[in-house]
XYZ file of C-alpha atoms in Angstrom:
527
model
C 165.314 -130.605 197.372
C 166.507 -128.305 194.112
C 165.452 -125.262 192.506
C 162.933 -125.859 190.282
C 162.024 -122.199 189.540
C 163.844 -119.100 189.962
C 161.899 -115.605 189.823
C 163.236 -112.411 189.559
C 160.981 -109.356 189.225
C 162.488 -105.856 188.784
C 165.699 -107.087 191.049
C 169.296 -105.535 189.418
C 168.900 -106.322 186.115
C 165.725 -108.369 185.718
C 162.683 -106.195 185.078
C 158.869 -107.395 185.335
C 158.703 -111.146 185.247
C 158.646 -112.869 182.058
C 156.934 -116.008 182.692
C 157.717 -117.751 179.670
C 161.387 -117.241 179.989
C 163.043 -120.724 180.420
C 165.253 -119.624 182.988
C 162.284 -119.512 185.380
C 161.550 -123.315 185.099
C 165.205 -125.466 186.176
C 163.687 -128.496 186.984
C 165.782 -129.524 189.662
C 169.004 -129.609 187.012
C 172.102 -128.205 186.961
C 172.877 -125.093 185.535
C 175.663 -123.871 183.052
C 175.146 -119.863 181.717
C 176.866 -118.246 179.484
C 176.347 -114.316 179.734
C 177.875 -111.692 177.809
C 178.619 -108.612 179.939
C 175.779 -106.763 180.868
C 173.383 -109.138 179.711
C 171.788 -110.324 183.657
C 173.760 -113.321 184.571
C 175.271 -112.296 188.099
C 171.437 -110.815 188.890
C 171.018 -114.780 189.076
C 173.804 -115.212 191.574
C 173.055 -111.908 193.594
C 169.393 -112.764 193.602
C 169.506 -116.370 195.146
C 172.601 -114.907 197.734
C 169.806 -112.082 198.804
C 167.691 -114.344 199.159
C 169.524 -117.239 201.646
C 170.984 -114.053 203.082
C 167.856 -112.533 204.326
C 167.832 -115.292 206.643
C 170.936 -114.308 208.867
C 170.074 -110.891 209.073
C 169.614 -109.498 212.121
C 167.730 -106.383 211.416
C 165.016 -106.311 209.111
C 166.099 -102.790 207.889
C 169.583 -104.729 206.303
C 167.477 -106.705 203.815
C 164.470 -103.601 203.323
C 167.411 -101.415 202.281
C 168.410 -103.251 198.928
C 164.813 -103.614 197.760
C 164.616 -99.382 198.063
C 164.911 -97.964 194.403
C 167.369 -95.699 193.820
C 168.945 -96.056 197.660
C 172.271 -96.224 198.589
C 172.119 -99.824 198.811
C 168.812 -100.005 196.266
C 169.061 -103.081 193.717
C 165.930 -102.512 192.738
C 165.780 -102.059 188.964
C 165.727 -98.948 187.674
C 162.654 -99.012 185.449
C 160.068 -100.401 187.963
C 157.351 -98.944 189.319
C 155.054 -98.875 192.181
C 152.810 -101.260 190.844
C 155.391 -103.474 190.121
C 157.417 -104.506 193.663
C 160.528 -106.075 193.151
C 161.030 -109.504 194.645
C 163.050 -113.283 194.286
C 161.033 -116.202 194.594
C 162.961 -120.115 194.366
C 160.454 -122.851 194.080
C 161.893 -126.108 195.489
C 160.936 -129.346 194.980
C 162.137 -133.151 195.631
C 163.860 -135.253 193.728
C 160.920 -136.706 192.152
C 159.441 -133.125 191.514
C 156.752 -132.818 194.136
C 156.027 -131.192 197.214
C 156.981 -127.051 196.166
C 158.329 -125.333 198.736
C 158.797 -121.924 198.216
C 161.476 -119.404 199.550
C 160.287 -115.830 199.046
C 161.987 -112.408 199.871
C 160.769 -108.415 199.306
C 160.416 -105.304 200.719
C 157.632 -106.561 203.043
C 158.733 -105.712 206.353
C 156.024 -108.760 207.411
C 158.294 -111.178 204.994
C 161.815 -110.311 205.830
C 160.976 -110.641 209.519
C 159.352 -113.995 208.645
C 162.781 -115.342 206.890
C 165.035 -114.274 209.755
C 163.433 -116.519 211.907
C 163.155 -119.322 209.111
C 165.586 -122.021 210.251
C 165.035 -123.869 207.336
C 166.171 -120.584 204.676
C 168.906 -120.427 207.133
C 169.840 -123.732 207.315
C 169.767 -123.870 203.164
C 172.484 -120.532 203.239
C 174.687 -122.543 205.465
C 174.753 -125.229 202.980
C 174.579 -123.731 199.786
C 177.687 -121.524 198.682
C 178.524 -118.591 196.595
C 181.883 -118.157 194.875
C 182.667 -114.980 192.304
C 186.030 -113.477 191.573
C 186.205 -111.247 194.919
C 187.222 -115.368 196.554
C 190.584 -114.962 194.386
C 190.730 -111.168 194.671
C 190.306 -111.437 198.355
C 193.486 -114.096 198.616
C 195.620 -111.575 196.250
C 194.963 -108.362 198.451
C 195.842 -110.882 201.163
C 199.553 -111.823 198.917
C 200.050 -108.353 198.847
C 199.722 -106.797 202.482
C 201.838 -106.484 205.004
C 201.138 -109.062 207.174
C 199.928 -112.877 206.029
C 196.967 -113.311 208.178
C 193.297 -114.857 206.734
C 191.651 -114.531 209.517
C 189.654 -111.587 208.120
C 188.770 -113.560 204.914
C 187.634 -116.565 207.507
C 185.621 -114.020 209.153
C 183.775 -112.332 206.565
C 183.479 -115.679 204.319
C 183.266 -119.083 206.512
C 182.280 -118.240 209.798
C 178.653 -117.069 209.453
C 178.109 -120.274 207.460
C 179.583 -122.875 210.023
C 178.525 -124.731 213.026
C 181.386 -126.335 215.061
C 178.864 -128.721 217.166
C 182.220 -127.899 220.511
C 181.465 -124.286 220.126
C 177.223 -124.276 219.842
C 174.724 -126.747 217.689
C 172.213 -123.885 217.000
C 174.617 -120.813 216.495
C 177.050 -120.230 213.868
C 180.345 -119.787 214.420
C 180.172 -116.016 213.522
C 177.530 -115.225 216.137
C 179.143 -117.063 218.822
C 182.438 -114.787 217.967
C 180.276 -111.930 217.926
C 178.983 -112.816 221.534
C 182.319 -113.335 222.630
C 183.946 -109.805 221.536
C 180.980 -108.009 223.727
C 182.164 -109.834 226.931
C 181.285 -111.146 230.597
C 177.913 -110.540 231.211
C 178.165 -107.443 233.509
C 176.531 -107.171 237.038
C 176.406 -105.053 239.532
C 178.966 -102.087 241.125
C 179.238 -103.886 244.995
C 179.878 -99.556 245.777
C 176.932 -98.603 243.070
C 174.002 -100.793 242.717
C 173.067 -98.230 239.466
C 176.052 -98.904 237.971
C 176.953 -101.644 235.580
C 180.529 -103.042 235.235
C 182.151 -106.242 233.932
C 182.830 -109.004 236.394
C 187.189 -109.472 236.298
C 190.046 -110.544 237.758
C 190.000 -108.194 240.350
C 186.967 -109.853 242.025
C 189.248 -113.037 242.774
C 190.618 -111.630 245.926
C 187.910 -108.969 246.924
C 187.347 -108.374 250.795
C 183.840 -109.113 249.928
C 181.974 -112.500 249.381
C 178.882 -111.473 247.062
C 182.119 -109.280 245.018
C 183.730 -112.718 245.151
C 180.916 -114.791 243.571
C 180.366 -112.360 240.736
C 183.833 -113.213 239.690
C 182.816 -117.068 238.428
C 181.418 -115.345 235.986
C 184.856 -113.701 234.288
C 185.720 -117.265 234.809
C 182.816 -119.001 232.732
C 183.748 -116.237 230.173
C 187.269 -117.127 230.274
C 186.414 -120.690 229.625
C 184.063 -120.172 227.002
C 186.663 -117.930 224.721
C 189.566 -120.669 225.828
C 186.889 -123.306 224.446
C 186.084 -121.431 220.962
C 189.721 -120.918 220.423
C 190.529 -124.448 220.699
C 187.824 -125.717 218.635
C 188.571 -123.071 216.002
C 192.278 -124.270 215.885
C 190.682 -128.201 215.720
C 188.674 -127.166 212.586
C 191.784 -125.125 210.699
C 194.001 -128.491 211.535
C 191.146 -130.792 209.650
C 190.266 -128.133 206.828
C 194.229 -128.314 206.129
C 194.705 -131.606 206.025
C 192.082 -132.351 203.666
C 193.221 -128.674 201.476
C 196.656 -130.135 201.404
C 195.143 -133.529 199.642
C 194.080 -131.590 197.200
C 196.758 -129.768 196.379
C 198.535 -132.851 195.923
C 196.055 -134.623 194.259
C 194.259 -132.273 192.374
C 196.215 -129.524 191.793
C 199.395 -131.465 191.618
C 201.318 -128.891 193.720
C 204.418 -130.055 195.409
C 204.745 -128.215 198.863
C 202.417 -128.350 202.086
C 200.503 -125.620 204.156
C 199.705 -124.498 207.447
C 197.213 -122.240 208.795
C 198.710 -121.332 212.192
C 196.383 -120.287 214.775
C 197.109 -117.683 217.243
C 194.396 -117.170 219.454
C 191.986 -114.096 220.646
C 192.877 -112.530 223.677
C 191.266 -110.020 226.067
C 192.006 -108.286 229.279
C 188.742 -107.018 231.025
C 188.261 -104.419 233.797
C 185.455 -103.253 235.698
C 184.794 -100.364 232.528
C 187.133 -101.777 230.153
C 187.040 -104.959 227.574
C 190.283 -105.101 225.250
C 189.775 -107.537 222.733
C 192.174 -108.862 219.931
C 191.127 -111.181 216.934
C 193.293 -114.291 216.358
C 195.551 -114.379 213.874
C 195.423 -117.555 211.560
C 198.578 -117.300 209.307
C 199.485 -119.548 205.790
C 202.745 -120.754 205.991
C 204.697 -123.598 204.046
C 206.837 -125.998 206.114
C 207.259 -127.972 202.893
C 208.391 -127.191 199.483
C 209.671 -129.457 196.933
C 209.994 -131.835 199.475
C 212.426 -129.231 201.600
C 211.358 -127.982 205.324
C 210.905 -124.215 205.891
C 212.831 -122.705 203.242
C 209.905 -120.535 202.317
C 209.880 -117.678 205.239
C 206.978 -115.282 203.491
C 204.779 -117.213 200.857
C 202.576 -114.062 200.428
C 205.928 -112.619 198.918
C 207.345 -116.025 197.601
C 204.739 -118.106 195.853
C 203.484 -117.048 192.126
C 199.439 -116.343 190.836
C 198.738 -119.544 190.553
C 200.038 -121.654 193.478
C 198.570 -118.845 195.779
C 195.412 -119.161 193.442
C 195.681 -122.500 194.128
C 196.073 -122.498 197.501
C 192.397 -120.493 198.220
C 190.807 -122.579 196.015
C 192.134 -125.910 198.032
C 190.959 -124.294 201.456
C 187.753 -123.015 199.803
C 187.003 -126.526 198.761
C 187.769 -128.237 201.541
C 185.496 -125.966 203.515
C 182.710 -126.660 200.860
C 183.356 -130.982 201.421
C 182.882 -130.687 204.914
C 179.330 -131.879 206.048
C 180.525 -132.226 209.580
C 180.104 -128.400 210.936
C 177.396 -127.471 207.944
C 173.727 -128.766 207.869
C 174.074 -131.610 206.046
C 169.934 -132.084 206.275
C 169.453 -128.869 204.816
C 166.909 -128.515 202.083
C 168.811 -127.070 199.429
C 172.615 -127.354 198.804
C 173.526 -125.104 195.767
C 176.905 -123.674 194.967
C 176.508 -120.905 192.773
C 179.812 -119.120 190.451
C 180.146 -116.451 188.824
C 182.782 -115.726 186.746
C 185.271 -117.208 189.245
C 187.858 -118.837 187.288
C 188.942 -115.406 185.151
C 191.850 -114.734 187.060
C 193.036 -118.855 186.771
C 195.769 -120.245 184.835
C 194.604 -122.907 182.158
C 195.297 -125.930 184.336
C 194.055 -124.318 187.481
C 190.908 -124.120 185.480
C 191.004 -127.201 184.169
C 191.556 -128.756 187.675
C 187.958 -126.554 189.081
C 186.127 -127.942 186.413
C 187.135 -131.538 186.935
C 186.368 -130.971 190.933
C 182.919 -129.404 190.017
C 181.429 -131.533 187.586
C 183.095 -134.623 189.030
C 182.186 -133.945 192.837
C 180.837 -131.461 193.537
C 177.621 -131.816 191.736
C 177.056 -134.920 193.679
C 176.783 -132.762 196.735
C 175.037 -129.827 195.139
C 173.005 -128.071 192.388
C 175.192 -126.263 190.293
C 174.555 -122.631 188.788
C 178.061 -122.056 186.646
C 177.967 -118.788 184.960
C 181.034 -117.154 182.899
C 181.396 -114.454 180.244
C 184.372 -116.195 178.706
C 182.624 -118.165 175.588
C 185.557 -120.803 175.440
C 185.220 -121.691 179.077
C 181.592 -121.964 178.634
C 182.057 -124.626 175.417
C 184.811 -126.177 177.496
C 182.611 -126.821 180.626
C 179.851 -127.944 178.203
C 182.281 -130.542 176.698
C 183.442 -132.082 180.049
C 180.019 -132.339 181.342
C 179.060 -133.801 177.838
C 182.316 -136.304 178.387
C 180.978 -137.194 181.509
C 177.400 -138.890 180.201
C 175.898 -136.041 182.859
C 172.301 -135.528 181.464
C 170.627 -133.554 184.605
C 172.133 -130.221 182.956
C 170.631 -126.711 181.327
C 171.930 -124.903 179.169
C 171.433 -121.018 178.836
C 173.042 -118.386 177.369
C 172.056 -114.653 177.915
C 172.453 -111.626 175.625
C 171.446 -108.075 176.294
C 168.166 -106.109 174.204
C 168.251 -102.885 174.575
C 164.624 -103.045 174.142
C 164.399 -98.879 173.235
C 166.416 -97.787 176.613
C 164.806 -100.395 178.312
C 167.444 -102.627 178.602
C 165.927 -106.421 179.611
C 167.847 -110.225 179.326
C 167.328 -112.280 176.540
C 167.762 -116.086 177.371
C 168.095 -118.967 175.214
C 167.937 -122.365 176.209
C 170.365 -125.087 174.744
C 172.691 -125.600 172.209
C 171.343 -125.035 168.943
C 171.885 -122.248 167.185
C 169.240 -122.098 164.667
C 167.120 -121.930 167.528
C 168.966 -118.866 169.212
C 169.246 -117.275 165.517
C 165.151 -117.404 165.769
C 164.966 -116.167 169.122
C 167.382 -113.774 168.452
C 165.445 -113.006 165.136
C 162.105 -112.531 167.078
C 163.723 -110.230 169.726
C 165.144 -107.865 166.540
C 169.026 -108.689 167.524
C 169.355 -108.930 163.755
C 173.047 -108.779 163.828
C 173.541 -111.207 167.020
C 170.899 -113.568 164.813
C 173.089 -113.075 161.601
C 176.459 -113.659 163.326
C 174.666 -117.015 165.253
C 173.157 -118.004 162.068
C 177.009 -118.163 160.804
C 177.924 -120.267 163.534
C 175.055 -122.868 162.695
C 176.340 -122.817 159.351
C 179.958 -123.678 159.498
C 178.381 -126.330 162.207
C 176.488 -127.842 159.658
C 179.100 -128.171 157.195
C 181.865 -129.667 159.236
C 179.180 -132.645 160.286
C 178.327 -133.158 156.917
C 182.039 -132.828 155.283
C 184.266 -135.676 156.556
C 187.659 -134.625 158.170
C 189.507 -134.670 154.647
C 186.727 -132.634 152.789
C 187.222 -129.829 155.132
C 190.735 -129.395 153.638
C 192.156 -127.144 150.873
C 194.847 -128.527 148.543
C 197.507 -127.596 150.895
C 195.928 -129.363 153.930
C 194.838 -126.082 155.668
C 191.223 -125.690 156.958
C 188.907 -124.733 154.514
C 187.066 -121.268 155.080
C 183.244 -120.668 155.359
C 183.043 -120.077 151.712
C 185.463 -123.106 150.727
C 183.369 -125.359 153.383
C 179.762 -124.417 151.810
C 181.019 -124.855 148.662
C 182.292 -128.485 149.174
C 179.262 -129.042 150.966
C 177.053 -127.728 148.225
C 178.959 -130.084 146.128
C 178.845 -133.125 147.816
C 175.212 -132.357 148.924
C 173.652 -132.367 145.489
C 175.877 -135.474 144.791
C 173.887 -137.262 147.856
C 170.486 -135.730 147.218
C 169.901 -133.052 148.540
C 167.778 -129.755 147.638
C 170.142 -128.045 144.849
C 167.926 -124.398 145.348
C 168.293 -124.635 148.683
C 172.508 -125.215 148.644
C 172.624 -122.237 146.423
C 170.716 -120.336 148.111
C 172.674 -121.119 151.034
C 176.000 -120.042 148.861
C 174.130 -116.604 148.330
C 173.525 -116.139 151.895
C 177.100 -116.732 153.224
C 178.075 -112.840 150.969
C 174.730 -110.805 151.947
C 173.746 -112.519 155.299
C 176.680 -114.662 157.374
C 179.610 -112.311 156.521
C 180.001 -109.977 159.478
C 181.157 -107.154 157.184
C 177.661 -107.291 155.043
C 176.062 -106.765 158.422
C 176.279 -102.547 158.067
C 172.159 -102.172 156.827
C 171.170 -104.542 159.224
C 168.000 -102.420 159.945
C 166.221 -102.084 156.493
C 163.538 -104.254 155.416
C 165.601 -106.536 152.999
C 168.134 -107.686 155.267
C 165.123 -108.352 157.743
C 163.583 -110.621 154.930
C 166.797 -112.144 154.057
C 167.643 -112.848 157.518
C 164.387 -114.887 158.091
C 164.744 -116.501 154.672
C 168.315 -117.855 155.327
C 167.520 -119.118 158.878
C 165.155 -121.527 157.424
C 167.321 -122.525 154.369
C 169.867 -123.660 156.964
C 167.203 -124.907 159.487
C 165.946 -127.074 156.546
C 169.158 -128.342 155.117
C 169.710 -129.046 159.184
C 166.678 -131.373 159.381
C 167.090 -132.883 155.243
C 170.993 -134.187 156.355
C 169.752 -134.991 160.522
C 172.283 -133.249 161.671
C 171.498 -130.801 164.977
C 172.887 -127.277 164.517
C-alpha cells in the first residue's frame, strides 16, 4: 500500500487543514519537495515519523505530550485553538487505488492507546525509514570523540526498527535489549520469603536444593544474553559485507570496514545487576589495497569517506528485508535535507541509489532547501523515464502574522507565478514570472540565437529581444512581444521590485503573467 493522502492539522507548522492543498492528495506517487526555509517541509517528515512512532510507544503520555500546545515537548501549532485539535492522518491505499486504510494519531488518549497496540502501524515504522542531517551529524560527533564505538548510534537508530528472527519474531531488537539490561527474573530470599533478590552464581553450590533450582534461572538468563550477543554480531558481519559492496561499487571507495563486536557483559548478585553495553567499533583492515595501516579512522579518514561510510551501513540496513517486515503495509523512506553536509559525488552517488533502487522498495518523500539539488534530482528522475513522481515546492505567507505553507504542484512556473499571484507573494510571483520567461526564450531561440557576437550567453534583455525578433518573423502576436519587452524593466527585473505593494505593480503583475502565459501556449512550449 502507499500514501495516498497526507493530513496535517495545526501540527508544527501546518495550521487548520486546507483541503484543497495538493499536498493532501499523493496518489500513491513518489514525492520530491522543494522547501525554502521556514516554509513547512520537515512538518511533512516530523508528521508521518509521529505518526509510525506512536506505535512503539510504550506510554501513552510519550505521544499525548507533543500534541500539548505550548508544552515542553508541544508541536502543536501555535495559532490553534480549542476548536481546532491538532492531528496527522495518512490515507493508504493499494496499488490500484482502492481499499483506504487509514492511520490516524492525536491527543486522544482513546487513539494513542489504540496505535500502540496496532501491529500493523508498527509493523509499517519498522519498514518505512526516516533519514535527516542528524544521520551524518550523528557519524561526525562519532569522528570526533574519544573513543570509535557506534553502538550508541545502533541503539538509538536501528535497533527499535529490527527483528533478528534468533533473538525474537514478535519483539524488536531494542525491546529484547531492554529486557535483557533489567535481568534474571528475581525470586525468592531462601532466609526471607518477603524479600526479592536475583537468582546468581552463588546458588550453584548452595547447601540447599530449592536455593539450587532457583539458580537455572541465572543460567537461562545467561544463555539468553550469550544468544542475543551472537546473533547481534551475525547481523553486523552481513550488514558489512553488503556496506562494503557498496562502497566499492557505489561509492567507489578503495579500503574495507569492520564493525567489531565486543559483547555485553554483566555480573549479578543477590541485590546487584552490573551491566555493560557492547561495544561495536569501525575499523579498516584494508586501505588502498594495504592491511591495517589505518590504526584510528575516526582520526584518519576525511568528511567524505566517513560520510560515506554511514551512508553505506545506513543503506545496507535499509536493503535488508530479512530482519524487517517485509509484508508490512507501507514502506516509505522519508529525507529531509540529508545530503547538505555531502560532497558533490557523494550526492550524486545517493541520488543514483534512491531513484534507481530504492524507490523500487519504497515510496519516496525527498525534501531539500538547496534549489540546485532539487532541479538535479528532478533531472535524474526525468532521465530515468520515472513517471509515478510529484512535484511540490513550498514557500512561506506570512499571511498577517499568521504564518501558513504555500504549495505548488509541478513544474511550471506560470502556474506558481499565479498561485503565487493569488496568495499576494507579489515579489516571489514577479521573480518566478522571470524564471518562466528566460524559460520560454531559450526553447524558442535555438542554441546559436542565444549568443551575443562574442559567443557569450545572451542576457534576459538580449534573449527577449532576439526572441521578439524572431517571433514576429514566425507569426507571432507583435503587441504581445512588446509588451513582453516592457515587462522585463517594470515587472521581471528584481531591482524594479521596490513598490511591489501599490496598485499598479499589482495590475502589471497580473497583466504580464498572462502575456507570457499566452506567448507560452501561441509557440507550445511549457513554461
Amino acid at each position: 500500500m502507499k500514501i495516498h493522502e497526507l493530513h496535517i492539522n495545526n501540527f508544527k507548522f501546518f495550521s487548520v487543514e486546507d483541503n484543497d492543498s495538493p499536498l493532501l492528495r499523493i496518489n500513491g506517487k513518489n514525492l520530491l519537495i522543494y522547501g525554502e526555509n521556514g516554509s513547512g517541509k520537515s512538518t511533512i517528515y516530523w508528521a508521518i515519523y509521529t505518526l509510525l512512532e506512536s506505535a512503539f510507544k510504550k506510554n501513552e503520555y510519550d505521544v499525548v505530550k507533543y500534541f500539548k500546545k505550548n508544552g515542553e515537548f508541544g508541536l502543536v501549532n501555535i495559532h490553534a485553538t480549542k476548536t481546532q485539535p491538532p492531528y496527522i492522518k495518512i490515507v493508504l491505499k493499494d496499488d490500484d487505488g482502492n481499499n483506504p486504510k487509514e492511520y490516524l494519531v492525536n491527543p486522544n488518549l482513546h487513539q494513542i492507546v489504540a496505535n500502540m497496540s496496532d501491529s500493523t502501524i508498527r509493523e509499517s515504522g519498522m519498514a518505512s525509514d526516516f533519514l535527516n542531517y542528524r544521520v551524518i551529524f550523528r557519524l561526525h560527533h562519532i569522528k570526533h570523540s574519544k573513543e570509535n564505538n557506534l553502538f550508541g548510534w545502533f541503539e538509538d537508530e536501528i535497533f527499535p526498527y529490527i527483528l533478528i528472527d534468533s533473538i525474537s519474531r514478535t519483539e524488536s531488537v531494542e525491546d529484547n535489549y531492554k529486557t535483557l539490561k533489567t535481568g534474571p527474573k528475581r525470586v525468592k530470599d531462601f532466609n526471607d520469603i518477603d524479600k526479592m533478590i536475583y537468582p546468581n552464581p552463588s546458588m550453584r553450590e548452595h547447601a540447599q536444593e530449592a536455593v539450587r533450582k532457583d539458580y537455572v534461572f541465572y543460567q537461562a538468563f545467561v544463555k539468553t544474553v550469550d544468544k542475543w550477543n551472537k546473533a547481534l554480531n551475525k547481523y553486523l558481519l552481513i550488514i558489512t559485507v553488503r556496506a562494503n559492496e557498496i562502497l566499492k561499487n557505489d561509492f567507489k571507495q578503495n579500503f574495507e570496514i569492520k564493525l567489531n563486536y565486543t559483547p555485553a557483559k554483566h555480573n549479578v548478585s543477590e541485590n546487584d545487576l552490573e551491566w555493560e553495553d557492547p561495544i561495536i567499533e569501525l575499523t579498516v583492515p584494508i586501505y588502498e589495497g594495504r592491511r591495517n595501516v589505518i590504526k584510528r579512522p575516526h582520526s584518519f579518514l576525511n568528511e567524505a569517506k566517513w560520510s560515506a561510510i554511514g551512508l553505506a551501513i545506513r543503506f545496507a540496513i535499509i536493503e535488508d528485508w530479512t530482519n524487517r517486515p517485509n509484508t508490512a503495509e507501507l514502506k516509505a523512506l522519508v529525507i529531509d535535507d540529508m545530503l547538505l553536509s555531502l560532497d558533490m559525488s557523494n550526492r550524486d552517488v545517493v541520488l543514483d541509489l534512491l531513484f534507481r533502487k530504492y524507490s523500487n522498495d519504497y515510496q519516496l518523500i525527498f525534501m531539500t532547501h538547496d534549489r540546485f539539488l532539487y532541479e538535479l534530482a528532478q533531472y535524474k528522475i526525468s532521465a530515468l523515464g520515472h513517471t509515478n513522481w510529484m512535484y511540490l515546492e513550498m514557500f512561506e505567507d506570512e499571511n498577517n502574522g499568521n504564518p501558513k505553507p504555500i504549495i505548488l504542484e509541478g513544474s511550471n512556473q506560470v502556474k506558481k507565478a499565479w498561485a503565487l499571484f493569488h496568495a499576494k507573494e507579489f515579489d516571489l510571483a514577479a521573480n518566478t514570472l522571470r524564471k518562466a520567461a528566460e524559460k520560454l526564450c531559450k526553447k524558442y531561440l535555438t542554441k546559436q540565437e542565444r549568443l551575443n557576437t562574442d559567443y557569450g550567453m545572451k542576457n534576459l534583455h538580449g534573449m527577449i529581444e532576439a526572441f521578439k525578433n524572431k517571433g514576429i518573423i514566425n507569426g507571432l502576436d507583435a503587441v504581445k512581444l512588446t509588451k513582453l519587452m516592457e515587462y522585463k524593466d517594470r515587472i521581471l527585473n528584481p531591482s524594479s521590485h521596490y513598490d511591489i505593494e501599490t496598485p499598479l505593480f499589482k495590475t502589471e503583475l497580473e497583466k504580464a503573467i498572462k502575456t507570457v502565459e499566452e506567448l507560452a501556449n501561441d509557440t507550445g512550449i511549457d513554461v
